[in-house]
Amino acid sequence: MIAPSLLSADFARLADEANAVRGADWLHVDVMDGHFVPNLTLGLPVVEALLASTEIPVDCHLMIEDPDRWAVGYAEAGSYNVTVHVEAARDPVRIAKDLRAAGAKAGLSVKPKTPIEPYLELLSHYDTLLVMSVEPGFGGQAFMPEVLDKVRVARKHGLRVLVEIDGGINMDTIEQAAEAGVDCFVAGSAVYGADDPAAAVERLRARATRES
């Protein structure tokens, strides 16, 4: 699965940028509050507008403080998958239940320096695991291959979650991630930096399928 990241798109043309990646599996939307991460992007009103302008399932990655309070709103708006950070959640089990009750898949994300082992049991309540392969906050960073050990640990424990990876994914790094067992690849500049974003999605998919 390929999930183009709108963080690398033209924010003044979000509807057009979403339509430019027809054929993508998910549309990855980074919500940042300027507190949990040192960047400020977009919030629920923009996500609602985006949901009304695309048929691609929207994958909301909430890099925010207090996701216990705010996450459900993104599910209620119609997001397909809503991911919160374990480092910010006060009651991650409750969040997962609330997200599912609101009609969304529940995702849990870990930063590069956060170990996965303490949260393996917690993941039984979630549908997706998002492994960050860069420090969250800004696009265009270099891929951190050491985080793939978390993917391998999740696979070793037989967790029934979709494993997603976000950060520095391109035609080279997607091979390593696919080999480690990743299911869904978030790609920003590798897609939106291409002359034909939709074709870039298909090239990434072909490369990942070859290595998986």
PDB file of C-alpha atoms in Angstrom:
ATOM      1  CA  MET A   1       0.000   0.000   0.000  1.00  0.00           C
ATOM      2  CA  ILE A   2       1.205   3.505  -0.871  1.00  0.00           C
ATOM      3  CA  ALA A   3       0.030   6.547   1.102  1.00  0.00           C
ATOM      4  CA  PRO A   4       1.216   9.834  -0.429  1.00  0.00           C
ATOM      5  CA  SER A   5       1.889  12.449   2.227  1.00  0.00           C
ATOM      6  CA  LEU A   6       0.242  15.819   1.736  1.00  0.00           C
ATOM      7  CA  LEU A   7       2.974  17.360   3.887  1.00  0.00           C
ATOM      8  CA  SER A   8       4.992  17.532   0.655  1.00  0.00           C
ATOM      9  CA  ALA A   9       2.105  18.834  -1.432  1.00  0.00           C
ATOM     10  CA  ASP A  10       1.131  22.403  -2.283  1.00  0.00           C
ATOM     11  CA  PHE A  11      -1.077  23.471   0.623  1.00  0.00           C
ATOM     12  CA  ALA A  12      -2.735  26.115  -1.571  1.00  0.00           C
ATOM     13  CA  ARG A  13      -3.994  23.377  -3.913  1.00  0.00           C
ATOM     14  CA  LEU A  14      -4.821  20.461  -1.592  1.00  0.00           C
ATOM     15  CA  ALA A  15      -7.835  19.212  -3.540  1.00  0.00           C
ATOM     16  CA  ASP A  16      -5.860  19.203  -6.789  1.00  0.00           C
ATOM     17  CA  GLU A  17      -2.910  17.533  -5.091  1.00  0.00           C
ATOM     18  CA  ALA A  18      -5.183  14.813  -3.729  1.00  0.00           C
ATOM     19  CA  ASN A  19      -6.585  14.199  -7.199  1.00  0.00           C
ATOM     20  CA  ALA A  20      -3.043  14.035  -8.605  1.00  0.00           C
ATOM     21  CA  VAL A  21      -2.425  10.726  -6.820  1.00  0.00           C
ATOM     22  CA  ARG A  22      -5.448   8.759  -8.014  1.00  0.00           C
ATOM     23  CA  GLY A  23      -4.675   5.099  -7.498  1.00  0.00           C
ATOM     24  CA  ALA A  24      -3.056   5.645  -4.112  1.00  0.00           C
ATOM     25  CA  ASP A  25      -4.330   3.392  -1.332  1.00  0.00           C
ATOM     26  CA  TRP A  26      -4.481   6.052   1.374  1.00  0.00           C
ATOM     27  CA  LEU A  27      -3.918   9.795   1.505  1.00  0.00           C
ATOM     28  CA  HIS A  28      -1.669  10.575   4.459  1.00  0.00           C
ATOM     29  CA  VAL A  29      -2.445  13.807   6.304  1.00  0.00           C
ATOM     30  CA  ASP A  30      -0.069  15.067   8.989  1.00  0.00           C
ATOM     31  CA  VAL A  31      -1.785  17.109  11.679  1.00  0.00           C
ATOM     32  CA  MET A  32       0.776  19.028  13.764  1.00  0.00           C
ATOM     33  CA  ASP A  33       0.011  21.446  16.569  1.00  0.00           C
ATOM     34  CA  GLY A  34       3.332  23.224  17.104  1.00  0.00           C
ATOM     35  CA  HIS A  35       3.572  21.708  20.600  1.00  0.00           C
ATOM     36  CA  PHE A  36       4.034  17.940  20.358  1.00  0.00           C
ATOM     37  CA  VAL A  37       6.249  18.661  17.346  1.00  0.00           C
ATOM     38  CA  PRO A  38       7.891  22.000  16.445  1.00  0.00           C
ATOM     39  CA  ASN A  39       5.794  22.529  13.354  1.00  0.00           C
ATOM     40  CA  LEU A  40       2.256  23.690  12.652  1.00  0.00           C
ATOM     41  CA  THR A  41       0.341  22.298   9.684  1.00  0.00           C
ATOM     42  CA  LEU A  42      -3.402  21.887   9.349  1.00  0.00           C
ATOM     43  CA  GLY A  43      -6.301  20.889  11.545  1.00  0.00           C
ATOM     44  CA  LEU A  44      -9.792  19.433  11.520  1.00  0.00           C
ATOM     45  CA  PRO A  45     -11.525  22.075   9.327  1.00  0.00           C
ATOM     46  CA  VAL A  46      -9.015  21.517   6.527  1.00  0.00           C
ATOM     47  CA  VAL A  47      -9.280  17.736   6.911  1.00  0.00           C
ATOM     48  CA  GLU A  48     -13.076  18.012   6.640  1.00  0.00           C
ATOM     49  CA  ALA A  49     -12.714  20.004   3.416  1.00  0.00           C
ATOM     50  CA  LEU A  50     -10.255  17.467   2.068  1.00  0.00           C
ATOM     51  CA  LEU A  51     -12.557  14.563   2.898  1.00  0.00           C
ATOM     52  CA  ALA A  52     -15.265  16.217   0.822  1.00  0.00           C
ATOM     53  CA  SER A  53     -12.965  16.530  -2.193  1.00  0.00           C
ATOM     54  CA  THR A  54     -11.366  13.081  -2.481  1.00  0.00           C
ATOM     55  CA  GLU A  55     -12.491   9.476  -2.659  1.00  0.00           C
ATOM     56  CA  ILE A  56      -9.116   8.188  -1.466  1.00  0.00           C
ATOM     57  CA  PRO A  57      -9.319   6.948   2.149  1.00  0.00           C
ATOM     58  CA  VAL A  58      -7.760   9.573   4.416  1.00  0.00           C
ATOM     59  CA  ASP A  59      -5.093   8.473   6.877  1.00  0.00           C
ATOM     60  CA  CYS A  60      -4.761  11.111   9.626  1.00  0.00           C
ATOM     61  CA  HIS A  61      -1.518  11.125  11.595  1.00  0.00           C
ATOM     62  CA  LEU A  62      -2.033  13.247  14.696  1.00  0.00           C
ATOM     63  CA  MET A  63       1.230  14.697  15.970  1.00  0.00           C
ATOM     64  CA  ILE A  64      -0.526  16.643  18.689  1.00  0.00           C
ATOM     65  CA  GLU A  65      -0.783  17.014  22.426  1.00  0.00           C
ATOM     66  CA  ASP A  66      -3.886  15.636  24.129  1.00  0.00           C
ATOM     67  CA  PRO A  67      -5.032  13.218  21.414  1.00  0.00           C
ATOM     68  CA  ASP A  68      -7.429  11.787  24.020  1.00  0.00           C
ATOM     69  CA  ARG A  69      -9.481  14.947  23.536  1.00  0.00           C
ATOM     70  CA  TRP A  70      -9.087  15.615  19.824  1.00  0.00           C
ATOM     71  CA  ALA A  71      -8.622  12.329  17.961  1.00  0.00           C
ATOM     72  CA  VAL A  72     -12.268  11.243  17.820  1.00  0.00           C
ATOM     73  CA  GLY A  73     -13.246  14.379  15.887  1.00  0.00           C
ATOM     74  CA  TYR A  74     -11.110  13.227  12.958  1.00  0.00           C
ATOM     75  CA  ALA A  75     -12.827   9.834  13.011  1.00  0.00           C
ATOM     76  CA  GLU A  76     -16.279  11.387  13.191  1.00  0.00           C
ATOM     77  CA  ALA A  77     -15.399  13.597  10.208  1.00  0.00           C
ATOM     78  CA  GLY A  78     -14.896  10.491   8.097  1.00  0.00           C
ATOM     79  CA  SER A  79     -11.181   9.703   8.229  1.00  0.00           C
ATOM     80  CA  TYR A  80     -10.503   6.072   7.406  1.00  0.00           C
ATOM     81  CA  ASN A  81      -7.568   5.669   9.792  1.00  0.00           C
ATOM     82  CA  VAL A  82      -6.619   7.940  12.697  1.00  0.00           C
ATOM     83  CA  THR A  83      -3.211   7.514  14.302  1.00  0.00           C
ATOM     84  CA  VAL A  84      -2.123   8.905  17.658  1.00  0.00           C
ATOM     85  CA  HIS A  85       1.296   8.893  19.279  1.00  0.00           C
ATOM     86  CA  VAL A  86       1.890   6.636  22.236  1.00  0.00           C
ATOM     87  CA  GLU A  87       4.151   9.354  23.668  1.00  0.00           C
ATOM     88  CA  ALA A  88       1.191  11.776  23.848  1.00  0.00           C
ATOM     89  CA  ALA A  89      -1.747   9.525  24.724  1.00  0.00           C
ATOM     90  CA  ARG A  90      -2.925   9.356  28.335  1.00  0.00           C
ATOM     91  CA  ASP A  91      -5.250   6.380  27.819  1.00  0.00           C
ATOM     92  CA  PRO A  92      -4.355   4.718  24.515  1.00  0.00           C
ATOM     93  CA  VAL A  93      -6.762   1.811  25.027  1.00  0.00           C
ATOM     94  CA  ARG A  94      -9.686   4.189  25.455  1.00  0.00           C
ATOM     95  CA  ILE A  95      -8.613   6.188  22.400  1.00  0.00           C
ATOM     96  CA  ALA A  96      -8.565   3.026  20.293  1.00  0.00           C
ATOM     97  CA  LYS A  97     -12.049   2.065  21.441  1.00  0.00           C
ATOM     98  CA  ASP A  98     -13.402   5.562  20.824  1.00  0.00           C
ATOM     99  CA  LEU A  99     -11.879   5.767  17.346  1.00  0.00           C
ATOM    100  CA  ARG A 100     -13.359   2.427  16.356  1.00  0.00           C
ATOM    101  CA  ALA A 101     -16.744   3.381  17.807  1.00  0.00           C
ATOM    102  CA  ALA A 102     -16.653   6.520  15.666  1.00  0.00           C
ATOM    103  CA  GLY A 103     -16.122   4.419  12.539  1.00  0.00           C
ATOM    104  CA  ALA A 104     -12.376   4.702  11.946  1.00  0.00           C
ATOM    105  CA  LYS A 105      -9.453   2.354  12.136  1.00  0.00           C
ATOM    106  CA  ALA A 106      -7.238   3.063  15.146  1.00  0.00           C
ATOM    107  CA  GLY A 107      -3.525   3.607  14.673  1.00  0.00           C
ATOM    108  CA  LEU A 108      -0.687   3.915  17.179  1.00  0.00           C
ATOM    109  CA  SER A 109       2.605   5.586  16.287  1.00  0.00           C
ATOM    110  CA  VAL A 110       6.045   5.492  17.880  1.00  0.00           C
ATOM    111  CA  LYS A 111       8.878   7.972  17.407  1.00  0.00           C
ATOM    112  CA  PRO A 112      12.282   6.674  16.257  1.00  0.00           C
ATOM    113  CA  LYS A 113      13.732   6.634  19.764  1.00  0.00           C
ATOM    114  CA  THR A 114      10.672   5.054  21.406  1.00  0.00           C
ATOM    115  CA  PRO A 115      11.096   1.300  21.949  1.00  0.00           C
ATOM    116  CA  ILE A 116       8.275  -0.895  20.714  1.00  0.00           C
ATOM    117  CA  GLU A 117       8.572  -3.670  23.303  1.00  0.00           C
ATOM    118  CA  PRO A 118       6.669  -1.929  26.146  1.00  0.00           C
ATOM    119  CA  TYR A 119       3.657  -1.447  23.855  1.00  0.00           C
ATOM    120  CA  LEU A 120       3.342  -4.842  22.194  1.00  0.00           C
ATOM    121  CA  GLU A 121       0.355  -5.867  24.344  1.00  0.00           C
ATOM    122  CA  LEU A 122      -1.247  -2.484  23.787  1.00  0.00           C
ATOM    123  CA  LEU A 123      -1.202  -3.026  20.043  1.00  0.00           C
ATOM    124  CA  SER A 124      -3.816  -5.750  20.335  1.00  0.00           C
ATOM    125  CA  HIS A 125      -6.331  -2.886  20.651  1.00  0.00           C
ATOM    126  CA  TYR A 126      -5.152  -1.194  17.435  1.00  0.00           C
ATOM    127  CA  ASP A 127      -5.546  -1.772  13.722  1.00  0.00           C
ATOM    128  CA  THR A 128      -2.342  -0.108  12.544  1.00  0.00           C
ATOM    129  CA  LEU A 129       1.156   0.497  13.847  1.00  0.00           C
ATOM    130  CA  LEU A 130       2.912   3.531  12.398  1.00  0.00           C
ATOM    131  CA  VAL A 131       6.691   3.372  12.779  1.00  0.00           C
ATOM    132  CA  MET A 132       8.347   6.760  12.339  1.00  0.00           C
ATOM    133  CA  SER A 133      11.557   6.498  10.325  1.00  0.00           C
ATOM    134  CA  VAL A 134      12.412  10.174  10.852  1.00  0.00           C
ATOM    135  CA  GLU A 135      11.885  12.485  13.799  1.00  0.00           C
ATOM    136  CA  PRO A 136       8.307  13.745  13.430  1.00  0.00           C
ATOM    137  CA  GLY A 137       7.684  17.357  12.507  1.00  0.00           C
ATOM    138  CA  PHE A 138       9.182  18.067   9.104  1.00  0.00           C
ATOM    139  CA  GLY A 139       9.277  16.405   5.704  1.00  0.00           C
ATOM    140  CA  GLY A 140      12.357  15.750   3.595  1.00  0.00           C
ATOM    141  CA  GLN A 141      14.433  14.067   6.304  1.00  0.00           C
ATOM    142  CA  ALA A 142      16.760  11.109   5.753  1.00  0.00           C
ATOM    143  CA  PHE A 143      15.473   7.592   6.411  1.00  0.00           C
ATOM    144  CA  MET A 144      16.615   5.959   9.677  1.00  0.00           C
ATOM    145  CA  PRO A 145      17.082   2.251   8.854  1.00  0.00           C
ATOM    146  CA  GLU A 146      17.556   1.253  12.502  1.00  0.00           C
ATOM    147  CA  VAL A 147      13.813   1.668  13.149  1.00  0.00           C
ATOM    148  CA  LEU A 148      13.123  -1.353  10.963  1.00  0.00           C
ATOM    149  CA  ASP A 149      14.012  -3.517  13.957  1.00  0.00           C
ATOM    150  CA  LYS A 150      10.661  -2.412  15.422  1.00  0.00           C
ATOM    151  CA  VAL A 151       8.878  -3.747  12.367  1.00  0.00           C
ATOM    152  CA  ARG A 152      10.705  -7.044  12.713  1.00  0.00           C
ATOM    153  CA  VAL A 153       9.794  -7.277  16.399  1.00  0.00           C
ATOM    154  CA  ALA A 154       6.126  -6.650  15.607  1.00  0.00           C
ATOM    155  CA  ARG A 155       6.194  -9.347  12.939  1.00  0.00           C
ATOM    156  CA  LYS A 156       8.022 -11.768  15.212  1.00  0.00           C
ATOM    157  CA  HIS A 157       5.293 -11.407  17.827  1.00  0.00           C
ATOM    158  CA  GLY A 158       2.609 -12.137  15.248  1.00  0.00           C
ATOM    159  CA  LEU A 159       0.708  -8.913  15.868  1.00  0.00           C
ATOM    160  CA  ARG A 160      -2.375  -8.596  13.685  1.00  0.00           C
ATOM    161  CA  VAL A 161      -1.823  -4.983  12.810  1.00  0.00           C
ATOM    162  CA  LEU A 162      -1.125  -3.278   9.535  1.00  0.00           C
ATOM    163  CA  VAL A 163       2.415  -1.911   9.779  1.00  0.00           C
ATOM    164  CA  GLU A 164       2.936   1.519   8.259  1.00  0.00           C
ATOM    165  CA  ILE A 165       6.182   3.461   7.949  1.00  0.00           C
ATOM    166  CA  ASP A 166       6.609   7.212   7.581  1.00  0.00           C
ATOM    167  CA  GLY A 167       9.729   9.206   6.802  1.00  0.00           C
ATOM    168  CA  GLY A 168      12.330   9.228   4.057  1.00  0.00           C
ATOM    169  CA  ILE A 169      10.584   6.624   1.905  1.00  0.00           C
ATOM    170  CA  ASN A 170      11.740   6.640  -1.722  1.00  0.00           C
ATOM    171  CA  MET A 171      12.668   4.175  -4.471  1.00  0.00           C
ATOM    172  CA  ASP A 172      15.767   3.100  -2.539  1.00  0.00           C
ATOM    173  CA  THR A 173      14.563   2.922   1.046  1.00  0.00           C
ATOM    174  CA  ILE A 174      11.216   1.306   0.256  1.00  0.00           C
ATOM    175  CA  GLU A 175      13.069  -1.910  -0.562  1.00  0.00           C
ATOM    176  CA  GLN A 176      14.525  -2.142   2.963  1.00  0.00           C
ATOM    177  CA  ALA A 177      11.182  -1.395   4.558  1.00  0.00           C
ATOM    178  CA  ALA A 178       9.302  -3.937   2.440  1.00  0.00           C
ATOM    179  CA  GLU A 179      11.841  -6.624   3.213  1.00  0.00           C
ATOM    180  CA  ALA A 180      11.407  -5.943   6.959  1.00  0.00           C
ATOM    181  CA  GLY A 181       7.657  -6.555   6.665  1.00  0.00           C
ATOM    182  CA  VAL A 182       6.048  -3.126   6.226  1.00  0.00           C
ATOM    183  CA  ASP A 183       2.552  -3.126   4.671  1.00  0.00           C
ATOM    184  CA  CYS A 184       1.934   0.573   3.996  1.00  0.00           C
ATOM    185  CA  PHE A 185       4.491   3.156   2.900  1.00  0.00           C
ATOM    186  CA  VAL A 186       4.024   6.887   3.454  1.00  0.00           C
ATOM    187  CA  ALA A 187       5.890   8.844   0.784  1.00  0.00           C
ATOM    188  CA  GLY A 188       6.017  12.607   0.499  1.00  0.00           C
ATOM    189  CA  SER A 189       8.674  14.174  -1.710  1.00  0.00           C
ATOM    190  CA  ALA A 190       9.147  10.895  -3.611  1.00  0.00           C
ATOM    191  CA  VAL A 191       5.581  11.340  -4.866  1.00  0.00           C
ATOM    192  CA  TYR A 192       4.896  15.064  -4.920  1.00  0.00           C
ATOM    193  CA  GLY A 193       8.396  15.920  -6.085  1.00  0.00           C
ATOM    194  CA  ALA A 194       7.849  13.863  -9.236  1.00  0.00           C
ATOM    195  CA  ASP A 195       6.583  15.277 -12.528  1.00  0.00           C
ATOM    196  CA  ASP A 196       3.772  12.710 -12.460  1.00  0.00           C
ATOM    197  CA  PRO A 197       2.743  11.928  -8.860  1.00  0.00           C
ATOM    198  CA  ALA A 198       0.354   9.146  -9.868  1.00  0.00           C
ATOM    199  CA  ALA A 199       3.079   7.399 -11.856  1.00  0.00           C
ATOM    200  CA  ALA A 200       5.444   7.790  -8.898  1.00  0.00           C
ATOM    201  CA  VAL A 201       2.905   5.995  -6.702  1.00  0.00           C
ATOM    202  CA  GLU A 202       2.854   3.053  -9.101  1.00  0.00           C
ATOM    203  CA  ARG A 203       6.652   2.913  -9.322  1.00  0.00           C
ATOM    204  CA  LEU A 204       6.905   2.794  -5.537  1.00  0.00           C
ATOM    205  CA  ARG A 205       4.235   0.111  -5.354  1.00  0.00           C
ATOM    206  CA  ALA A 206       6.058  -2.018  -7.919  1.00  0.00           C
ATOM    207  CA  ARG A 207       9.347  -1.690  -6.032  1.00  0.00           C
ATOM    208  CA  ALA A 208       7.751  -2.566  -2.694  1.00  0.00           C
ATOM    209  CA  THR A 209       5.907  -5.543  -4.153  1.00  0.00           C
ATOM    210  CA  ARG A 210       9.135  -6.881  -5.617  1.00  0.00           C
ATOM    211  CA  GLU A 211      10.829  -6.815  -2.207  1.00  0.00           C
ATOM    212  CA  SER A 212       7.970  -7.961   0.013  1.00  0.00           C
TER     213      SER A 212
END
